[in-house]
Amino acid sequence: MSESTKSSGCCGGCGSGIKCMQIIEDGTLKNNPIIHQVLGVCSALAVTGRVENAIVMGIALIFVAMMSNLIVSLIRNLMPRRIRMVVEVAIIATFVIIFDQLLKAFYWDMSRQLGPYVGLIITNCIVMGRAEAYATQNPPLPAMLDGIANGLGYAVILVLIACFRELLGAGTLLGITILPASHYTPNILMVLAPGAFFTAGFLIWIINAIRQPRAETEETA
Amino acid sequence: MNTTPALVILIASILTNNILLASFLGMCSFLACSTKLETAFGLGVAVTFVMVCTTTLNYLLYQYVLVPLGIEFLAFILFIAVIAAFVQFVEMFVERYSPKLYYALGIFLPLITVNCAILGASLFMVIRQYNLIQSAAFGLGGGIGFWVAIMLMAGLREKMGYSNVPVPLRGTAILMLITGVIAMTFMGFAGMISMQ
């Protein structure tokens, strides 16, 4: 209970060892951006048809969140407060462009498959949210760690959803056949759009059921 | 060049290639603003309007500024800047000339800047190589598609207020499942029309 209540309070602090662990734990487990804050679900659902896509997308988000948190944190005292949003968006967009260009240069097939979703990291609320809530108030090193942690939390969920969808939808994992067609008829629905919603719904349901239910305080719908 | 007729793009982006139910764009505001029909309606109108205008604007800027200069990689920054500036402009315009509309739509406008459906529509437009008319049709269809989806969701959520949802399912989980069912029903349109 106490974990979920303290959740979003991003207590300022600097990088002693325990603090670092706490930042990482907060980002990946206790306060996972997708499961608990329902941020950035758009891309989480869209790219999880295949595990490979999910991994690349996870790496992209870790990279962008890490670098933008670092830069925002470095210039946090120079930025006028009123234009900070614009500055943050520009910084995030820069790193998204860098990643997108790298992907296009070295991994064209993947770039085509991910389509617009790499570009959509710009509007991914996780990156923006962390830059705004954490990086503007904390020194560079913890901010960078926070970016990595939140990116990692996002990547883990993505890969988890993708594992279910690819396994049930195509009988493969990372392109390797796990369930041969002779024993298992692939359920196409899982790789199509509804499968993404169902998998995410069930995943959140299971995680909520395992954790302490905090339903009393929550609104009914 | 993409040769799909604009009308086909319009209908397909509402039904078969719904921007929310098939491309998963705009989920954040879809989940957050679908508690009441009235709110959902307002957001739907605002999204549709902004989407039509920004896809058209972005198309013109992309084709006539970025492409001739050979700096297509700056598209992301350009698109997000155009969207932010446009939303800001609309907000000021509406506030000045129609305070009534401002109170109805005003709160949604800042939200739209970070709505990934808006940026997504512009990115899809580039990837699918639409021309001007097709881009406008896609923007309109995408907006209406979002509008339809969020209205459906809001209607269901208002009904859901009376039902006893199991505790761990409350919140996002049940919403995801409902969206899944809506997406599945929309797949029924799949054979009707197709677009690339």
Short mmCIF file of C-alpha atoms in Angstrom, two decimals:
data_model
loop_
_atom_site.label_atom_id
_atom_site.label_comp_id
_atom_site.label_asym_id
_atom_site.label_seq_id
_atom_site.Cartn_x
_atom_site.Cartn_y
_atom_site.Cartn_z
CA MET A 1 0.00 0.00 0.00
CA SER A 2 2.62 2.49 1.08
CA GLU A 3 4.50 1.88 -2.14
CA SER A 4 1.72 2.98 -4.38
CA THR A 5 0.90 6.05 -2.33
CA LYS A 6 4.37 7.51 -2.41
CA SER A 7 4.70 6.63 -6.07
CA SER A 8 4.88 9.86 -7.98
CA GLY A 9 6.76 11.90 -5.39
CA CYS A 10 10.09 12.24 -7.14
CA CYS A 11 12.19 13.04 -4.12
CA GLY A 12 15.23 15.06 -5.08
CA GLY A 13 18.53 13.44 -4.29
CA CYS A 14 21.91 12.72 -5.59
CA GLY A 15 23.73 9.62 -6.58
CA SER A 16 24.72 7.57 -3.58
CA GLY A 17 24.53 3.85 -4.24
CA ILE A 18 21.27 3.22 -2.44
CA LYS A 19 19.62 6.13 -4.16
CA CYS A 20 20.60 4.77 -7.57
CA MET A 21 19.06 1.40 -6.83
CA GLN A 22 15.96 3.13 -5.65
CA ILE A 23 15.66 5.19 -8.82
CA ILE A 24 15.96 2.09 -10.95
CA GLU A 25 13.52 0.13 -8.84
CA ASP A 26 11.04 2.99 -8.93
CA GLY A 27 11.18 3.25 -12.68
CA THR A 28 11.00 -0.43 -13.50
CA LEU A 29 8.91 -2.03 -10.78
CA LYS A 30 7.11 0.14 -8.28
CA ASN A 31 6.15 2.89 -10.59
CA ASN A 32 6.28 1.28 -13.99
CA PRO A 33 5.21 3.90 -16.53
CA ILE A 34 2.96 1.62 -18.55
CA ILE A 35 1.28 -0.45 -15.89
CA HIS A 36 0.79 2.08 -13.12
CA GLN A 37 0.70 5.38 -14.86
CA VAL A 38 -0.77 4.22 -18.17
CA LEU A 39 1.60 6.40 -20.11
CA GLY A 40 2.89 5.69 -23.56
CA VAL A 41 0.50 2.88 -24.27
CA CYS A 42 0.03 3.83 -27.91
CA SER A 43 3.37 2.60 -29.12
CA ALA A 44 3.38 -0.18 -26.55
CA LEU A 45 0.39 -1.70 -28.29
CA ALA A 46 1.40 -0.93 -31.83
CA VAL A 47 4.86 -2.47 -32.03
CA THR A 48 4.28 -5.57 -29.94
CA GLY A 49 3.19 -7.84 -32.77
CA ARG A 50 6.73 -9.19 -32.91
CA VAL A 51 9.32 -9.51 -30.15
CA GLU A 52 12.06 -8.10 -32.35
CA ASN A 53 10.15 -4.86 -32.96
CA ALA A 54 9.43 -4.55 -29.26
CA ILE A 55 13.11 -4.88 -28.38
CA VAL A 56 14.19 -2.24 -30.88
CA MET A 57 11.45 0.09 -29.69
CA GLY A 58 12.51 -0.50 -26.08
CA ILE A 59 16.10 0.38 -26.93
CA ALA A 60 14.91 3.50 -28.73
CA LEU A 61 12.96 4.64 -25.71
CA ILE A 62 15.79 3.94 -23.27
CA PHE A 63 18.17 5.92 -25.48
CA VAL A 64 15.84 8.88 -25.92
CA ALA A 65 14.76 9.02 -22.29
CA MET A 66 18.33 8.75 -21.04
CA MET A 67 19.80 11.39 -23.33
CA SER A 68 16.96 13.87 -23.06
CA ASN A 69 16.89 13.58 -19.27
CA LEU A 70 20.64 14.16 -19.20
CA ILE A 71 20.52 17.25 -21.40
CA VAL A 72 17.44 18.72 -19.74
CA SER A 73 19.06 18.20 -16.38
CA LEU A 74 22.31 19.83 -17.51
CA ILE A 75 20.57 22.98 -18.68
CA ARG A 76 17.87 23.00 -16.02
CA ASN A 77 19.23 26.13 -14.34
CA LEU A 78 19.67 28.04 -17.58
CA MET A 79 16.18 27.39 -18.94
CA PRO A 80 13.58 30.09 -18.40
CA ARG A 81 10.62 28.34 -16.82
CA ARG A 82 8.07 29.66 -19.26
CA ILE A 83 9.57 28.13 -22.36
CA ARG A 84 10.80 24.92 -20.78
CA MET A 85 8.18 22.75 -22.49
CA VAL A 86 9.27 23.91 -25.93
CA VAL A 87 12.90 23.35 -25.04
CA GLU A 88 12.14 19.87 -23.74
CA VAL A 89 10.21 18.92 -26.87
CA ALA A 90 13.04 20.19 -29.07
CA ILE A 91 15.61 18.16 -27.14
CA ILE A 92 13.49 15.02 -27.25
CA ALA A 93 12.79 15.46 -30.95
CA THR A 94 16.50 15.83 -31.64
CA PHE A 95 17.31 12.48 -30.07
CA VAL A 96 14.37 10.80 -31.74
CA ILE A 97 15.63 12.06 -35.09
CA ILE A 98 19.13 10.77 -34.33
CA PHE A 99 17.77 7.34 -33.47
CA ASP A 100 15.45 7.30 -36.47
CA GLN A 101 18.29 8.18 -38.83
CA LEU A 102 20.54 5.51 -37.32
CA LEU A 103 17.78 2.97 -37.74
CA LYS A 104 17.21 4.01 -41.33
CA ALA A 105 20.93 3.79 -42.07
CA PHE A 106 21.74 0.46 -40.46
CA TYR A 107 18.48 -1.39 -40.07
CA TRP A 108 16.19 -0.38 -42.90
CA ASP A 109 13.78 -3.32 -42.60
CA MET A 110 13.13 -2.59 -38.98
CA SER A 111 12.73 1.10 -39.70
CA ARG A 112 10.04 0.27 -42.25
CA GLN A 113 8.22 -2.05 -39.89
CA LEU A 114 8.17 0.40 -37.02
CA GLY A 115 6.88 3.04 -39.43
CA PRO A 116 5.73 6.19 -37.68
CA TYR A 117 6.03 4.78 -34.19
CA VAL A 118 9.67 5.77 -33.74
CA GLY A 119 8.74 9.35 -34.54
CA LEU A 120 5.89 9.10 -32.09
CA ILE A 121 8.35 8.75 -29.21
CA ILE A 122 8.31 12.56 -29.30
CA THR A 123 4.77 12.58 -28.02
CA ASN A 124 5.34 9.61 -25.75
CA CYS A 125 4.25 10.88 -22.38
CA ILE A 126 6.90 8.82 -20.57
CA VAL A 127 9.83 10.74 -22.01
CA MET A 128 8.18 14.12 -21.67
CA GLY A 129 6.85 13.28 -18.22
CA ARG A 130 10.22 12.23 -16.88
CA ALA A 131 11.97 15.23 -18.38
CA GLU A 132 9.40 17.53 -16.85
CA ALA A 133 8.94 15.84 -13.48
CA TYR A 134 12.41 14.55 -12.73
CA ALA A 135 15.13 16.00 -14.92
CA THR A 136 14.19 19.64 -14.33
CA GLN A 137 14.70 19.19 -10.61
CA ASN A 138 17.60 16.79 -10.28
CA PRO A 139 21.30 16.67 -11.07
CA PRO A 140 22.44 15.04 -14.34
CA LEU A 141 23.51 11.63 -13.08
CA PRO A 142 20.33 10.64 -11.23
CA ALA A 143 18.31 12.15 -14.07
CA MET A 144 20.11 9.95 -16.57
CA LEU A 145 19.53 6.92 -14.39
CA ASP A 146 15.90 7.81 -14.05
CA GLY A 147 15.62 7.96 -17.82
CA ILE A 148 17.24 4.54 -18.17
CA ALA A 149 15.04 3.06 -15.46
CA ASN A 150 11.81 4.33 -16.95
CA GLY A 151 12.88 3.30 -20.42
CA LEU A 152 13.73 -0.13 -19.06
CA GLY A 153 10.38 -0.42 -17.33
CA TYR A 154 8.72 0.40 -20.62
CA ALA A 155 10.91 -2.03 -22.57
CA VAL A 156 10.23 -4.92 -20.19
CA ILE A 157 6.47 -4.57 -20.51
CA LEU A 158 6.75 -4.21 -24.27
CA VAL A 159 8.76 -7.37 -24.64
CA LEU A 160 6.42 -9.21 -22.27
CA ILE A 161 3.34 -8.25 -24.30
CA ALA A 162 5.18 -9.02 -27.53
CA CYS A 163 6.17 -12.50 -26.27
CA PHE A 164 2.54 -13.42 -25.65
CA ARG A 165 1.35 -11.96 -28.92
CA GLU A 166 4.00 -13.46 -31.13
CA LEU A 167 3.84 -16.85 -29.45
CA LEU A 168 0.05 -17.12 -29.62
CA GLY A 169 -0.35 -15.24 -32.88
CA ALA A 170 2.34 -16.86 -34.99
CA GLY A 171 3.75 -19.67 -32.85
CA THR A 172 7.19 -18.13 -32.95
CA LEU A 173 9.51 -16.14 -30.71
CA LEU A 174 12.03 -13.80 -32.37
CA GLY A 175 11.17 -15.58 -35.60
CA ILE A 176 12.10 -19.04 -34.25
CA THR A 177 9.27 -21.53 -34.32
CA ILE A 178 8.30 -22.58 -30.81
CA LEU A 179 4.85 -24.01 -31.42
CA PRO A 180 4.94 -25.93 -34.72
CA ALA A 181 1.90 -25.56 -36.94
CA SER A 182 1.20 -29.30 -36.64
CA HIS A 183 0.46 -28.92 -32.93
CA TYR A 184 -0.85 -25.42 -32.71
CA THR A 185 -3.00 -23.36 -35.03
CA PRO A 186 -1.80 -19.76 -34.81
CA ASN A 187 -4.45 -17.39 -33.57
CA ILE A 188 -4.21 -14.52 -36.04
CA LEU A 189 -6.32 -12.31 -33.80
CA MET A 190 -3.39 -11.98 -31.41
CA VAL A 191 -1.17 -10.22 -33.92
CA LEU A 192 -4.01 -7.99 -35.08
CA ALA A 193 -5.14 -4.90 -33.22
CA PRO A 194 -7.69 -6.46 -30.82
CA GLY A 195 -5.09 -8.96 -29.60
CA ALA A 196 -2.94 -6.06 -28.42
CA PHE A 197 -5.77 -4.59 -26.39
CA PHE A 198 -6.71 -7.94 -24.89
CA THR A 199 -3.13 -8.83 -23.97
CA ALA A 200 -2.53 -5.45 -22.36
CA GLY A 201 -5.85 -5.66 -20.53
CA PHE A 202 -5.15 -9.13 -19.17
CA LEU A 203 -1.60 -8.22 -18.21
CA ILE A 204 -2.71 -5.18 -16.22
CA TRP A 205 -5.47 -7.27 -14.66
CA ILE A 206 -3.04 -9.97 -13.55
CA ILE A 207 -0.56 -7.47 -12.16
CA ASN A 208 -3.31 -5.66 -10.28
CA ALA A 209 -4.55 -8.96 -8.88
CA ILE A 210 -1.07 -9.94 -7.68
CA ARG A 211 -0.34 -6.60 -6.08
CA GLN A 212 -2.40 -5.33 -3.19
CA PRO A 213 -5.71 -4.25 -4.71
CA ARG A 214 -6.06 -0.54 -4.18
CA ALA A 215 -9.59 -0.42 -5.47
CA GLU A 216 -11.25 1.33 -2.57
CA THR A 217 -9.61 4.59 -3.41
CA GLU A 218 -10.09 4.25 -7.12
CA GLU A 219 -13.07 5.44 -9.08
CA THR A 220 -15.39 2.74 -10.29
CA ALA A 221 -14.76 2.92 -13.98
CA MET B 1 2.81 8.07 -55.57
CA ASN B 2 -0.19 6.62 -53.85
CA THR B 3 -3.21 6.29 -56.13
CA THR B 4 -5.96 5.40 -53.67
CA PRO B 5 -8.96 7.70 -54.26
CA ALA B 6 -9.43 10.28 -51.53
CA LEU B 7 -12.95 9.10 -50.76
CA VAL B 8 -11.69 5.58 -50.14
CA ILE B 9 -9.03 6.93 -47.80
CA LEU B 10 -11.66 8.94 -45.96
CA ILE B 11 -13.96 5.98 -45.37
CA ALA B 12 -11.17 3.51 -44.74
CA SER B 13 -9.54 5.70 -42.13
CA ILE B 14 -12.84 5.90 -40.26
CA LEU B 15 -13.81 2.25 -40.40
CA THR B 16 -11.16 -0.26 -41.43
CA ASN B 17 -7.99 1.63 -40.59
CA ASN B 18 -9.30 3.53 -37.60
CA ILE B 19 -6.45 5.57 -36.22
CA LEU B 20 -7.21 4.52 -32.68
CA LEU B 21 -8.51 0.99 -33.00
CA ALA B 22 -6.14 -0.22 -35.70
CA SER B 23 -3.12 2.04 -35.32
CA PHE B 24 -3.33 2.58 -31.54
CA LEU B 25 -2.79 6.30 -31.77
CA GLY B 26 -4.23 8.68 -29.23
CA MET B 27 -4.73 6.07 -26.53
CA CYS B 28 -3.71 8.36 -23.68
CA SER B 29 -6.42 10.93 -24.25
CA PHE B 30 -8.82 8.18 -25.31
CA LEU B 31 -8.49 6.53 -21.89
CA ALA B 32 -8.34 9.76 -19.94
CA CYS B 33 -11.18 11.74 -21.54
CA SER B 34 -13.81 9.10 -22.18
CA THR B 35 -15.53 9.20 -18.79
CA LYS B 36 -18.40 11.38 -20.02
CA LEU B 37 -20.11 11.60 -23.39
CA GLU B 38 -20.02 15.37 -23.36
CA THR B 39 -16.28 15.53 -22.79
CA ALA B 40 -15.67 12.87 -25.39
CA PHE B 41 -17.73 14.82 -27.91
CA GLY B 42 -15.75 18.00 -27.30
CA LEU B 43 -12.44 16.25 -27.62
CA GLY B 44 -13.58 14.49 -30.78
CA VAL B 45 -14.54 17.78 -32.44
CA ALA B 46 -11.29 19.43 -31.43
CA VAL B 47 -9.17 16.50 -32.62
CA THR B 48 -10.95 16.31 -35.97
CA PHE B 49 -10.55 20.00 -36.63
CA VAL B 50 -6.90 20.15 -35.62
CA MET B 51 -6.06 16.96 -37.50
CA VAL B 52 -7.49 18.14 -40.82
CA CYS B 53 -5.71 21.46 -40.61
CA THR B 54 -2.36 20.15 -39.42
CA THR B 55 -2.09 17.30 -41.93
CA THR B 56 -2.81 19.75 -44.75
CA LEU B 57 -0.41 22.33 -43.39
CA ASN B 58 2.28 19.75 -42.73
CA TYR B 59 1.86 18.33 -46.22
CA LEU B 60 2.42 21.73 -47.81
CA LEU B 61 5.42 22.52 -45.64
CA TYR B 62 6.92 19.10 -46.15
CA GLN B 63 6.56 19.10 -49.93
CA TYR B 64 7.42 22.71 -50.62
CA VAL B 65 9.97 23.49 -47.92
CA LEU B 66 11.67 20.38 -46.64
CA VAL B 67 11.86 18.34 -49.83
CA PRO B 68 13.35 21.10 -52.04
CA LEU B 69 15.91 21.86 -49.35
CA GLY B 70 16.71 18.19 -48.87
CA ILE B 71 16.17 18.26 -45.11
CA GLU B 72 13.39 15.69 -44.76
CA PHE B 73 14.96 14.37 -41.57
CA LEU B 74 13.79 17.51 -39.80
CA ALA B 75 10.19 16.45 -40.44
CA PHE B 76 9.60 15.39 -36.82
CA ILE B 77 10.59 18.77 -35.41
CA LEU B 78 8.69 20.65 -38.10
CA PHE B 79 5.51 18.64 -37.56
CA ILE B 80 5.51 18.98 -33.81
CA ALA B 81 6.26 22.71 -34.09
CA VAL B 82 3.45 23.22 -36.60
CA ILE B 83 1.01 21.31 -34.41
CA ALA B 84 1.97 23.21 -31.27
CA ALA B 85 1.86 26.56 -33.03
CA PHE B 86 -1.44 25.78 -34.73
CA VAL B 87 -3.08 24.67 -31.51
CA GLN B 88 -1.85 27.79 -29.77
CA PHE B 89 -3.19 29.93 -32.57
CA VAL B 90 -6.58 28.25 -32.58
CA GLU B 91 -6.79 28.64 -28.85
CA MET B 92 -6.14 32.37 -29.01
CA PHE B 93 -8.47 32.81 -31.95
CA VAL B 94 -11.33 30.94 -30.33
CA GLU B 95 -10.82 32.71 -27.03
CA ARG B 96 -11.02 36.08 -28.74
CA TYR B 97 -13.95 35.48 -31.07
CA SER B 98 -16.09 32.84 -29.46
CA PRO B 99 -15.71 32.68 -25.69
CA LYS B 100 -18.58 30.19 -25.55
CA LEU B 101 -16.81 27.74 -27.80
CA TYR B 102 -13.64 28.43 -25.86
CA TYR B 103 -15.20 27.24 -22.65
CA ALA B 104 -16.47 24.11 -24.37
CA LEU B 105 -13.27 23.24 -26.21
CA GLY B 106 -10.63 25.28 -24.47
CA ILE B 107 -9.49 22.64 -22.03
CA PHE B 108 -8.94 20.11 -24.80
CA LEU B 109 -6.76 22.24 -26.99
CA PRO B 110 -3.54 22.07 -24.94
CA LEU B 111 -4.10 18.33 -24.56
CA ILE B 112 -4.15 17.94 -28.32
CA THR B 113 -0.59 19.16 -28.75
CA VAL B 114 0.68 16.00 -27.14
CA ASN B 115 -1.96 13.75 -28.68
CA CYS B 116 0.01 11.22 -30.65
CA ALA B 117 -2.84 10.74 -33.13
CA ILE B 118 -2.25 14.22 -34.52
CA LEU B 119 1.47 13.74 -35.02
CA GLY B 120 0.86 10.17 -36.16
CA ALA B 121 -1.49 11.31 -38.92
CA SER B 122 1.20 13.58 -40.31
CA LEU B 123 3.81 10.83 -40.14
CA PHE B 124 1.52 8.31 -41.85
CA MET B 125 0.85 10.87 -44.55
CA VAL B 126 4.56 11.04 -45.35
CA ILE B 127 5.11 7.29 -45.21
CA ARG B 128 2.12 6.52 -47.43
CA GLN B 129 3.06 9.28 -49.88
CA TYR B 130 -0.32 10.95 -50.05
CA ASN B 131 -0.94 14.01 -52.18
CA LEU B 132 -2.67 17.14 -50.91
CA ILE B 133 -6.27 15.94 -51.31
CA GLN B 134 -5.47 12.52 -49.94
CA SER B 135 -3.72 14.08 -46.94
CA ALA B 136 -6.72 16.24 -46.15
CA ALA B 137 -9.05 13.25 -46.55
CA PHE B 138 -6.84 11.18 -44.29
CA GLY B 139 -6.76 13.92 -41.67
CA LEU B 140 -10.54 14.23 -41.77
CA GLY B 141 -11.09 10.48 -41.68
CA GLY B 142 -8.58 10.00 -38.91
CA GLY B 143 -10.21 12.69 -36.82
CA ILE B 144 -13.71 11.32 -37.36
CA GLY B 145 -12.43 7.83 -36.61
CA PHE B 146 -11.04 9.00 -33.30
CA TRP B 147 -14.25 10.84 -32.59
CA VAL B 148 -16.39 7.75 -33.27
CA ALA B 149 -14.17 5.54 -31.14
CA ILE B 150 -14.07 7.87 -28.15
CA MET B 151 -17.85 8.42 -28.31
CA LEU B 152 -18.44 4.67 -28.32
CA MET B 153 -16.12 4.25 -25.39
CA ALA B 154 -17.71 7.08 -23.42
CA GLY B 155 -21.16 5.62 -24.00
CA LEU B 156 -20.04 2.24 -22.74
CA ARG B 157 -18.27 3.75 -19.76
CA GLU B 158 -21.35 5.65 -18.70
CA LYS B 159 -23.26 2.36 -18.71
CA MET B 160 -20.41 0.62 -16.93
CA GLY B 161 -20.90 2.97 -14.00
CA TYR B 162 -23.88 0.83 -12.99
CA SER B 163 -22.14 -2.51 -13.16
CA ASN B 164 -20.01 -4.22 -10.58
CA VAL B 165 -16.60 -4.68 -12.15
CA PRO B 166 -14.28 -7.13 -10.34
CA VAL B 167 -11.79 -5.21 -8.23
CA PRO B 168 -8.50 -6.03 -10.02
CA LEU B 169 -10.09 -5.30 -13.37
CA ARG B 170 -11.10 -1.78 -12.43
CA GLY B 171 -9.29 1.10 -14.03
CA THR B 172 -7.21 0.52 -17.09
CA ALA B 173 -7.59 -3.24 -17.39
CA ILE B 174 -11.31 -3.24 -18.14
CA LEU B 175 -10.92 -0.29 -20.49
CA MET B 176 -8.32 -2.17 -22.49
CA LEU B 177 -10.57 -5.21 -22.77
CA ILE B 178 -13.52 -3.08 -23.86
CA THR B 179 -11.35 -1.34 -26.45
CA GLY B 180 -10.32 -4.78 -27.66
CA VAL B 181 -13.94 -5.74 -28.19
CA ILE B 182 -14.67 -2.47 -30.01
CA ALA B 183 -11.61 -3.04 -32.20
CA MET B 184 -12.82 -6.53 -32.94
CA THR B 185 -16.23 -5.28 -34.05
CA PHE B 186 -14.55 -2.74 -36.30
CA MET B 187 -12.66 -5.59 -37.91
CA GLY B 188 -16.01 -6.65 -39.29
CA PHE B 189 -15.63 -3.79 -41.78
CA ALA B 190 -12.35 -5.22 -42.99
CA GLY B 191 -13.60 -6.75 -46.22
CA MET B 192 -15.58 -3.68 -47.17
CA ILE B 193 -12.82 -1.36 -48.20
CA SER B 194 -9.09 -1.48 -48.05
CA MET B 195 -6.36 1.06 -48.15
CA GLN B 196 -2.65 0.94 -48.13
#
